[in-house]
Amino acid sequence: MSFTLAIVGRPNVGKSTLFNRLVGRKLALVDDQPGVTRDLREGDAKLFDLRFTVIDTAGLEEITDDSLQGRMRRLTERAVDMADVSLFVIDGRIGVTPSDETFADILRKKGARVILAVNKAEGKAGDAGAIEGWSLGLGEPLRISAEHGEGMDDLYHMLLPLQGEFAEREAENTPDTEIDISEEDAELEQDVDAFRPTAKKPLQIAVIGRPNAGKSTLINKILGFDRLLTGPEAGITRDAISVRAEWLGTPIKIFDTAGMRKKARINEKLEKLSVSDGIRAVRFAEVVVVLLDVEIPFEVQDLRIADFAETEGRAVVIAVNKWDLEDEKQEKLAELKEMFERLLPQLRGAPMITVSGKTGRGLDRLHDAILKAHEVWNRRIPTARLNTWLGAMIESHPPPAPGGRRIKVRYMTQVKQRPPGFIAMCSHPDDMPDTYRRYLVNGLREHFDMPGTPIRLTFRGQGDKNPFRNPKFHTPSRLRKHKEKNTGQ
């Protein structure tokens, strides 16, 4: 991206609506009530042929104490310092207020480059507000309507000169998932560098959990500064906020999400939007960190959140936060491991790390666990090794024989990665019980060192793909080559 634009102004002047228009998607939560936005949200903006980064901010309040509104104001002021240019938005139908004058003074004192935008200025209703905008001393007011898209061409011409002034920056990337593996690729050893995080394609991490588990505090400690709004109040985070950084040498893009409560307890429209925003962040992530509170771990909602991450096919790491508050650490750790194995069998072997978002203890181990989970999530196993293992598994525990008719498993191959996906060719696939599927999946985890990652295993009938029935394989030489290829002999 060529430059960064921060959208600032009083609450409820239309900043998030303008942000959504610039990024071309409804990323920021929008509601009629003021103060919906609390954190800083970044996005890739597209305005005709202009490409830049845009930051949505909380509404500026005339409060400077340590209350929630005061912390939101300091975070917005930080966004002004981070940005190359600020778009100061006022409400054209209300006109210039004393708060607008105060914040205009703040922007001037900071020496920020400012564009004054008068929103909701469509028609004659916005004429008075546009004229009043001159009194702020920030240059000619730009009349826009974020809701209807009016004035975007004028904004384009005001931003166009900035394009060449700033260094080119890389665009953000969404992760590739469910990657198909060709038959040729399946025979090759995995290229360990294929999905290694880079500045262009950082490792994408989502931190999810119940309200007040300490997600924002943990991310701030990882970043090394107070980038996200935190405090003792539950439910401060509303949007799913993404931040780019480098963590112990690893380029990352980390998502902070709103706390997810039980569905029955979610009554407000705004909270429903926040939770759906967090769910969408999981789908953009490669590794999901499920953050638990050590005082109340593995509640029903924690289990649902972890199961959702596994169902979406993401690598999962369990982090137990507020470990600094625990006195009997050894006893508590043993209890947590027992609960984990009993309550989340679908994530068998996933790493469970104890951390403290307040002190930073355990963050190095969390970093290593995330990298290991990401590596396993990308793993590819050659077909020859798979079938050698499959033969040993079948010999140790043959498939069942429902109705006296034994199921014969012929061979297996990996067809997808991110997460690993396998197909096993067999007779009577519809009769294969889930217990035998779990037996093979657990064997894959143990033998090929794939703890915790989601593994997809599908049984298919032989049909015309059975090499022993296909006429082209009936010659002895072809039959021998096929056997050698699939048994590793």
Coordinates of C-alpha atoms in Angstrom, one line a residue:
M1 CA 0.0 0.0 0.0
S2 CA 1.3 3.5 -0.8
F3 CA 0.1 5.4 2.3
T4 CA -2.0 5.2 5.4
L5 CA -5.2 7.2 6.0
A6 CA -6.8 7.5 9.5
I7 CA -10.5 8.4 9.7
V8 CA -11.1 10.4 12.8
G9 CA -13.9 12.5 14.3
R10 CA -16.7 12.5 16.9
P11 CA -18.9 9.5 17.5
N12 CA -21.6 8.7 15.0
V13 CA -20.5 11.0 12.2
G14 CA -20.2 8.0 9.8
K15 CA -16.5 7.0 10.1
S16 CA -17.2 3.3 9.9
T17 CA -19.6 3.7 7.0
L18 CA -16.9 5.5 5.1
F19 CA -14.3 2.9 6.1
N20 CA -16.6 0.1 4.7
R21 CA -17.1 2.0 1.4
L22 CA -13.3 2.5 1.0
V23 CA -12.5 -1.1 1.6
G24 CA -15.4 -2.3 -0.5
R25 CA -16.8 -4.7 2.2
K26 CA -18.7 -4.4 5.5
L27 CA -15.7 -5.0 7.7
A28 CA -16.5 -2.5 10.4
L29 CA -19.6 -2.8 12.6
V30 CA -22.1 -0.1 11.9
D31 CA -25.1 0.8 14.0
D32 CA -27.2 3.9 14.8
Q33 CA -26.0 4.1 18.4
P34 CA -22.8 6.2 18.9
G35 CA -19.6 4.6 20.1
V36 CA -19.8 1.3 18.3
T37 CA -16.2 1.4 17.2
R38 CA -13.7 1.1 20.0
D39 CA -10.4 -0.3 18.6
L40 CA -8.4 0.6 15.6
R41 CA -9.3 -1.4 12.5
E42 CA -7.1 -1.5 9.4
G43 CA -8.1 -2.4 5.9
D44 CA -7.0 -2.3 2.3
A45 CA -8.7 0.6 0.6
K46 CA -9.5 0.9 -3.1
L47 CA -10.6 4.2 -4.6
F48 CA -10.6 4.0 -8.4
D49 CA -6.9 3.1 -9.2
L50 CA -5.6 4.3 -5.8
R51 CA -4.5 1.6 -3.3
F52 CA -3.8 2.6 0.3
T53 CA -4.3 1.4 4.0
V54 CA -7.2 3.0 5.8
I55 CA -7.7 3.0 9.7
D56 CA -11.1 3.2 11.3
T57 CA -10.9 4.8 14.8
A58 CA -13.1 5.2 17.8
G59 CA -15.1 8.5 18.1
L60 CA -13.1 11.2 19.8
E61 CA -14.5 12.1 23.2
E62 CA -13.5 15.1 25.4
I63 CA -12.3 12.8 28.2
T64 CA -8.7 12.4 29.3
D65 CA -8.9 10.1 32.4
D66 CA -8.4 6.3 32.5
S67 CA -12.0 5.5 31.8
L68 CA -13.0 3.4 28.7
Q69 CA -13.7 6.6 26.7
G70 CA -10.4 8.1 27.8
R71 CA -8.4 5.0 26.7
M72 CA -10.3 5.0 23.4
R73 CA -9.3 8.6 22.8
R74 CA -5.6 7.9 23.5
L75 CA -5.8 5.0 21.0
T76 CA -7.3 7.3 18.4
E77 CA -4.6 9.8 18.9
R78 CA -2.0 7.1 18.4
A79 CA -3.7 6.3 15.1
V80 CA -3.2 9.9 14.0
D81 CA 0.5 9.5 14.8
M82 CA 0.7 6.2 12.9
A83 CA -1.1 7.5 9.7
D84 CA 0.4 9.5 6.9
V85 CA -2.7 11.6 6.5
S86 CA -5.9 12.0 8.7
L87 CA -9.4 12.4 7.3
F88 CA -11.3 14.5 9.9
V89 CA -15.0 13.8 9.5
I90 CA -17.8 16.1 10.8
D91 CA -21.5 15.8 10.5
G92 CA -22.8 18.2 7.8
R93 CA -26.4 18.1 9.2
I94 CA -25.3 19.1 12.7
G95 CA -22.5 21.5 11.7
V96 CA -19.4 22.3 13.7
T97 CA -19.7 21.5 17.4
P98 CA -17.4 22.6 20.3
S99 CA -16.0 19.1 20.3
D100 CA -15.1 19.4 16.6
E101 CA -13.2 22.7 17.4
T102 CA -11.3 21.0 20.2
F103 CA -10.2 18.0 18.1
A104 CA -9.2 20.3 15.2
D105 CA -6.9 22.1 17.6
I106 CA -5.4 18.7 18.6
L107 CA -4.8 17.8 15.0
R108 CA -3.1 21.1 14.4
K109 CA -0.8 20.8 17.5
K110 CA 0.2 17.3 16.3
G111 CA 1.2 18.8 13.0
A112 CA -0.8 16.1 11.3
R113 CA -1.6 16.3 7.6
V114 CA -5.4 16.7 7.6
I115 CA -8.2 16.5 5.1
L116 CA -11.5 17.9 6.4
A117 CA -14.6 15.9 5.2
V118 CA -18.2 17.0 5.8
N119 CA -20.2 13.8 5.8
K120 CA -24.0 13.5 5.3
A121 CA -23.7 16.5 3.1
E122 CA -26.0 15.3 0.3
G123 CA -28.6 17.8 -0.9
K124 CA -29.3 21.2 0.7
A125 CA -29.4 19.8 4.2
G126 CA -25.6 19.7 4.3
D127 CA -24.9 23.2 2.9
A128 CA -24.8 25.0 6.3
G129 CA -22.4 22.4 7.7
A130 CA -20.1 22.6 4.7
I131 CA -19.9 26.3 5.1
E132 CA -19.2 26.1 8.8
G133 CA -16.4 23.7 8.2
W134 CA -14.2 26.6 7.0
S135 CA -14.1 27.9 10.5
L136 CA -12.0 25.0 11.7
G137 CA -9.0 26.3 9.7
L138 CA -8.2 23.0 8.1
G139 CA -8.6 24.1 4.5
E140 CA -11.5 23.6 2.1
P141 CA -14.1 21.2 3.4
L142 CA -14.7 18.2 1.2
R143 CA -18.5 17.4 0.9
I144 CA -19.2 13.6 0.9
S145 CA -21.9 11.1 1.6
A146 CA -20.4 7.8 2.9
E147 CA -23.8 6.2 2.8
H148 CA -24.5 7.0 -0.9
G149 CA -20.9 7.3 -2.2
E150 CA -21.1 11.0 -3.1
G151 CA -17.9 13.0 -3.2
M152 CA -15.6 9.9 -3.7
D153 CA -14.2 11.4 -6.9
D154 CA -13.2 14.6 -5.1
L155 CA -11.6 12.5 -2.3
Y156 CA -9.7 10.6 -5.0
H157 CA -8.2 13.8 -6.4
M158 CA -7.2 15.0 -3.0
L159 CA -5.4 11.8 -2.2
L160 CA -3.9 11.2 -5.6
P161 CA -0.8 13.5 -5.0
L162 CA 0.0 11.4 -1.9
Q163 CA 0.5 8.2 -3.9
G164 CA 4.1 9.0 -5.0
E165 CA 5.2 10.5 -1.6
F166 CA 5.4 7.3 0.4
A167 CA 7.2 4.0 -0.1
E168 CA 5.4 1.1 -1.6
R169 CA 4.1 -1.4 1.0
E170 CA 3.0 -4.9 0.6
A171 CA -0.7 -5.8 0.5
E172 CA -2.3 -8.2 3.0
N173 CA -3.1 -11.7 2.0
T174 CA -5.8 -14.2 2.9
P175 CA -4.6 -17.7 3.6
D176 CA -4.8 -20.6 1.2
T177 CA -6.7 -23.5 2.6
E178 CA -7.8 -26.9 1.4
I179 CA -4.9 -27.0 -1.2
D180 CA -5.2 -29.9 -3.6
I181 CA -2.2 -32.2 -4.1
S182 CA -1.6 -33.7 -7.5
E183 CA -0.6 -37.3 -7.9
E184 CA 2.9 -36.3 -8.8
D185 CA 3.2 -34.0 -5.8
A186 CA 2.0 -36.7 -3.5
E187 CA 5.1 -38.8 -4.3
L188 CA 7.5 -36.0 -3.3
E189 CA 8.8 -35.1 0.1
Q190 CA 7.3 -31.9 1.5
D191 CA 9.0 -28.6 0.6
V192 CA 9.5 -27.2 4.1
D193 CA 9.9 -23.6 2.7
A194 CA 6.7 -23.7 0.6
F195 CA 4.5 -22.1 3.3
R196 CA 7.1 -20.5 5.6
P197 CA 5.8 -17.1 6.8
T198 CA 7.3 -14.0 5.0
A199 CA 6.7 -10.3 5.2
K200 CA 4.5 -10.6 2.1
K201 CA 2.6 -13.6 3.4
P202 CA 2.7 -13.5 7.2
L203 CA 1.5 -16.2 9.5
Q204 CA -2.1 -15.4 10.2
I205 CA -3.2 -16.0 13.8
A206 CA -6.7 -15.5 15.4
V207 CA -7.0 -15.3 19.2
I208 CA -10.5 -16.4 20.3
G209 CA -12.2 -17.1 23.6
R210 CA -14.9 -16.0 26.0
P211 CA -15.2 -12.4 27.2
N212 CA -12.6 -11.1 29.6
A213 CA -10.2 -14.0 29.0
G214 CA -7.4 -11.5 28.3
K215 CA -7.2 -11.7 24.5
S216 CA -6.3 -8.0 23.9
T217 CA -3.9 -7.9 26.8
L218 CA -2.1 -11.0 25.5
I219 CA -1.8 -9.5 22.0
N220 CA -0.5 -6.2 23.3
K221 CA 2.2 -8.1 25.1
I222 CA 3.1 -10.0 21.9
L223 CA 3.3 -6.7 20.0
G224 CA 5.3 -5.0 22.7
F225 CA 3.0 -1.9 23.0
D226 CA -0.6 -1.0 23.8
R227 CA -2.0 -1.3 20.3
L228 CA -5.4 -2.7 21.4
L229 CA -7.9 -1.3 23.9
T230 CA -7.9 -3.2 27.2
G231 CA -9.3 -2.8 30.7
P232 CA -11.2 -4.6 33.5
E233 CA -14.6 -4.3 31.7
A234 CA -15.8 -7.4 29.9
G235 CA -16.6 -7.1 26.2
I236 CA -14.4 -4.1 25.3
T237 CA -13.4 -5.5 22.0
R238 CA -16.2 -5.4 19.4
D239 CA -14.6 -5.6 16.0
A240 CA -12.2 -8.4 14.9
I241 CA -9.0 -6.3 14.8
S242 CA -6.0 -7.4 12.7
V243 CA -2.5 -6.2 13.3
R244 CA 0.7 -6.9 11.4
A245 CA 3.9 -7.3 13.4
E246 CA 7.1 -9.4 13.8
W247 CA 7.1 -11.7 16.7
L248 CA 10.4 -13.3 17.7
G249 CA 11.5 -13.0 14.1
T250 CA 8.3 -14.4 12.6
P251 CA 6.2 -12.1 10.4
I252 CA 2.6 -12.4 11.7
K253 CA -0.8 -10.9 11.2
I254 CA -2.8 -11.4 14.4
F255 CA -6.5 -11.0 14.9
D256 CA -8.1 -9.9 18.1
T257 CA -11.7 -11.0 18.4
A258 CA -14.7 -10.1 20.5
G259 CA -15.5 -12.5 23.4
M260 CA -18.0 -15.2 22.4
R261 CA -20.7 -15.9 24.9
K262 CA -23.4 -18.6 24.8
K263 CA -25.8 -17.9 22.0
A264 CA -28.7 -17.8 24.4
R265 CA -27.1 -14.9 26.3
I266 CA -26.6 -12.8 23.2
N267 CA -29.5 -10.4 23.0
E268 CA -28.2 -7.1 21.6
K269 CA -27.8 -6.7 17.8
L270 CA -24.4 -5.2 18.3
E271 CA -23.0 -8.2 20.2
K272 CA -24.4 -10.5 17.5
L273 CA -22.5 -8.5 14.9
S274 CA -19.3 -8.7 17.1
V275 CA -19.5 -12.5 17.4
S276 CA -20.1 -13.0 13.7
D277 CA -17.1 -10.8 13.0
G278 CA -15.0 -13.0 15.3
I279 CA -16.2 -16.1 13.5
R280 CA -15.2 -14.6 10.2
A281 CA -11.7 -13.8 11.6
V282 CA -11.3 -17.6 12.3
R283 CA -11.9 -18.3 8.6
F284 CA -9.1 -15.8 7.7
A285 CA -6.6 -17.4 10.1
E286 CA -4.2 -20.3 9.7
V287 CA -3.6 -20.9 13.4
V288 CA -6.3 -20.3 16.0
V289 CA -5.3 -19.7 19.6
V290 CA -8.1 -20.7 21.9
L291 CA -7.5 -18.6 25.1
L292 CA -8.9 -20.0 28.4
D293 CA -9.1 -18.3 31.8
V294 CA -7.2 -20.4 34.3
E295 CA -9.8 -19.7 37.0
I296 CA -12.7 -21.1 34.8
P297 CA -11.2 -23.3 32.1
F298 CA -13.0 -25.6 29.7
E299 CA -16.5 -24.3 30.2
V300 CA -19.1 -25.3 27.7
Q301 CA -18.5 -22.2 25.6
D302 CA -14.7 -22.8 25.5
L303 CA -15.4 -26.3 24.2
R304 CA -17.7 -25.0 21.5
I305 CA -15.2 -22.4 20.4
A306 CA -12.4 -25.0 20.2
D307 CA -14.6 -27.4 18.3
F308 CA -15.6 -24.6 15.8
A309 CA -11.9 -23.9 15.1
E310 CA -11.3 -27.6 14.4
T311 CA -14.4 -27.9 12.3
E312 CA -13.2 -24.9 10.2
G313 CA -10.0 -26.9 9.5
R314 CA -7.6 -24.6 11.3
A315 CA -4.5 -25.5 13.3
V316 CA -5.4 -25.1 17.0
V317 CA -3.3 -24.1 20.0
I318 CA -4.8 -24.0 23.5
A319 CA -3.5 -21.2 25.7
V320 CA -4.3 -21.0 29.4
N321 CA -4.1 -17.3 30.4
K322 CA -3.6 -15.6 33.8
W323 CA -1.2 -18.3 34.9
D324 CA 0.6 -15.8 37.2
L325 CA -2.5 -15.9 39.4
E326 CA -2.3 -19.6 40.0
D327 CA -0.6 -20.8 43.2
E328 CA -0.7 -24.6 42.9
K329 CA 0.7 -24.7 39.4
Q330 CA 1.7 -28.4 39.2
E331 CA -1.7 -29.7 40.5
K332 CA -3.6 -27.3 38.2
L333 CA -1.5 -28.3 35.2
A334 CA -2.3 -32.0 35.7
E335 CA -6.0 -31.1 36.1
L336 CA -6.0 -29.1 32.9
K337 CA -4.3 -31.9 30.9
E338 CA -6.8 -34.4 32.2
M339 CA -9.8 -32.1 31.3
F340 CA -8.3 -31.4 27.9
E341 CA -7.9 -35.1 26.9
R342 CA -11.4 -35.9 28.2
L343 CA -13.4 -33.0 26.8
L344 CA -11.6 -32.3 23.5
P345 CA -10.7 -35.7 22.0
Q346 CA -11.0 -34.3 18.5
L347 CA -8.0 -32.1 19.3
R348 CA -5.9 -35.0 20.7
G349 CA -2.3 -34.0 20.9
A350 CA -2.8 -30.2 20.3
P351 CA -0.4 -28.1 22.3
M352 CA -1.6 -26.6 25.6
I353 CA 0.5 -23.7 26.8
T354 CA 0.3 -21.7 30.0
V355 CA 0.8 -18.0 29.6
S356 CA 0.4 -14.7 31.3
G357 CA -0.8 -11.8 29.1
K358 CA 0.0 -9.4 31.9
T359 CA 3.6 -10.4 32.6
G360 CA 4.5 -12.0 29.3
R361 CA 5.5 -15.3 30.8
G362 CA 5.2 -18.3 28.4
L363 CA 5.0 -16.2 25.2
D364 CA 8.2 -17.8 23.8
R365 CA 6.7 -21.3 24.3
L366 CA 3.4 -20.1 22.7
H367 CA 5.3 -18.8 19.7
D368 CA 7.1 -22.1 19.2
A369 CA 3.8 -24.1 19.6
I370 CA 2.1 -21.9 17.0
L371 CA 5.0 -22.5 14.5
K372 CA 4.9 -26.2 15.2
A373 CA 1.1 -26.3 14.7
H374 CA 1.5 -24.4 11.4
E375 CA 4.1 -26.7 10.2
V376 CA 2.0 -29.8 10.9
W377 CA -1.0 -28.1 9.3
N378 CA 1.0 -27.9 6.0
R379 CA 2.5 -31.4 6.2
R380 CA 2.5 -33.6 3.1
I381 CA 3.1 -37.4 3.3
P382 CA 4.3 -39.4 0.3
T383 CA 1.9 -42.1 -0.9
A384 CA 4.5 -44.9 -0.5
R385 CA 5.1 -44.1 3.2
L386 CA 1.3 -43.9 3.7
N387 CA 0.7 -47.3 2.3
T388 CA 3.5 -48.9 4.2
W389 CA 2.0 -47.5 7.4
L390 CA -1.5 -48.5 6.2
G391 CA -0.5 -52.1 5.7
A392 CA 0.9 -52.3 9.3
M393 CA -2.3 -50.7 10.7
I394 CA -4.5 -53.2 8.9
E395 CA -2.4 -56.2 9.9
S396 CA -2.5 -55.0 13.6
H397 CA -6.2 -54.4 13.5
P398 CA -8.2 -55.5 10.4
P399 CA -11.3 -53.6 9.3
P400 CA -14.6 -55.0 10.6
A401 CA -16.8 -57.4 8.7
P402 CA -20.4 -56.1 8.9
G403 CA -22.9 -58.7 7.9
G404 CA -20.0 -61.2 7.5
R405 CA -18.6 -59.3 4.6
R406 CA -15.1 -58.0 5.4
I407 CA -14.2 -54.4 4.2
K408 CA -10.9 -54.4 2.3
V409 CA -8.8 -51.2 2.4
R410 CA -6.7 -51.2 -0.8
Y411 CA -4.6 -48.1 -0.5
M412 CA -4.5 -44.5 0.8
T413 CA -3.2 -41.2 -0.6
Q414 CA -3.1 -37.6 0.6
V415 CA -5.1 -35.3 -1.6
K416 CA -5.1 -32.0 0.3
Q417 CA -3.1 -30.0 2.8
R418 CA -3.8 -27.0 5.0
P419 CA -5.3 -29.1 6.8
P420 CA -4.1 -32.6 5.7
G421 CA -6.8 -34.5 3.8
F422 CA -6.6 -38.2 2.9
I423 CA -8.6 -40.7 0.7
A424 CA -8.6 -44.4 1.4
M425 CA -9.9 -46.6 -1.4
C426 CA -11.8 -49.6 0.0
S427 CA -14.7 -51.9 -0.6
H428 CA -18.1 -51.0 0.9
P429 CA -17.1 -47.5 2.1
D430 CA -20.6 -46.8 3.4
D431 CA -20.3 -49.6 5.9
M432 CA -17.0 -48.4 7.4
P433 CA -17.7 -47.5 11.1
D434 CA -16.6 -44.2 12.6
T435 CA -14.6 -46.2 15.2
Y436 CA -12.2 -47.5 12.5
R437 CA -11.9 -44.1 11.0
R438 CA -10.9 -42.7 14.4
Y439 CA -8.4 -45.6 14.7
L440 CA -6.7 -44.6 11.4
V441 CA -6.8 -40.9 12.2
N442 CA -5.2 -41.4 15.6
G443 CA -2.6 -43.7 13.9
L444 CA -1.8 -40.9 11.4
R445 CA -1.3 -38.4 14.3
E446 CA 1.0 -40.7 16.2
H447 CA 3.1 -42.2 13.4
F448 CA 3.5 -39.1 11.3
D449 CA 3.8 -36.7 14.2
M450 CA 0.7 -34.6 13.5
P451 CA -0.7 -33.8 16.9
G452 CA -3.7 -31.6 17.2
T453 CA -4.2 -30.6 13.6
P454 CA -7.5 -31.4 11.9
I455 CA -7.2 -34.5 9.7
R456 CA -9.8 -35.3 7.1
L457 CA -10.1 -38.9 6.1
T458 CA -12.6 -40.0 3.4
F459 CA -13.4 -43.6 2.3
R460 CA -14.2 -44.2 -1.3
G461 CA -15.2 -47.3 -3.3
Q462 CA -12.8 -48.7 -5.8
G463 CA -15.1 -48.6 -8.8
D464 CA -13.2 -48.0 -12.1
K465 CA -10.3 -46.5 -10.1
N466 CA -9.3 -49.9 -8.7
P467 CA -6.0 -50.7 -10.5
F468 CA -6.7 -54.5 -10.0
R469 CA -9.9 -54.1 -12.1
N470 CA -8.7 -51.6 -14.7
P471 CA -7.7 -53.4 -17.9
K472 CA -4.7 -51.2 -18.5
F473 CA -3.1 -52.5 -15.3
H474 CA -3.6 -56.2 -16.2
T475 CA -0.2 -56.6 -17.8
P476 CA 2.3 -58.1 -15.3
S477 CA 4.8 -55.2 -15.6
R478 CA 2.2 -52.5 -15.0
L479 CA 0.7 -54.4 -12.1
R480 CA 4.2 -54.9 -10.5
K481 CA 5.1 -51.2 -10.9
H482 CA 1.8 -50.1 -9.3
K483 CA 2.3 -52.4 -6.4
E484 CA 5.9 -51.1 -5.9
K485 CA 4.7 -47.5 -6.1
N486 CA 2.0 -47.9 -3.5
T487 CA 3.9 -50.2 -1.0
G488 CA 7.3 -48.6 -1.2
Q489 CA 8.9 -52.0 -2.0

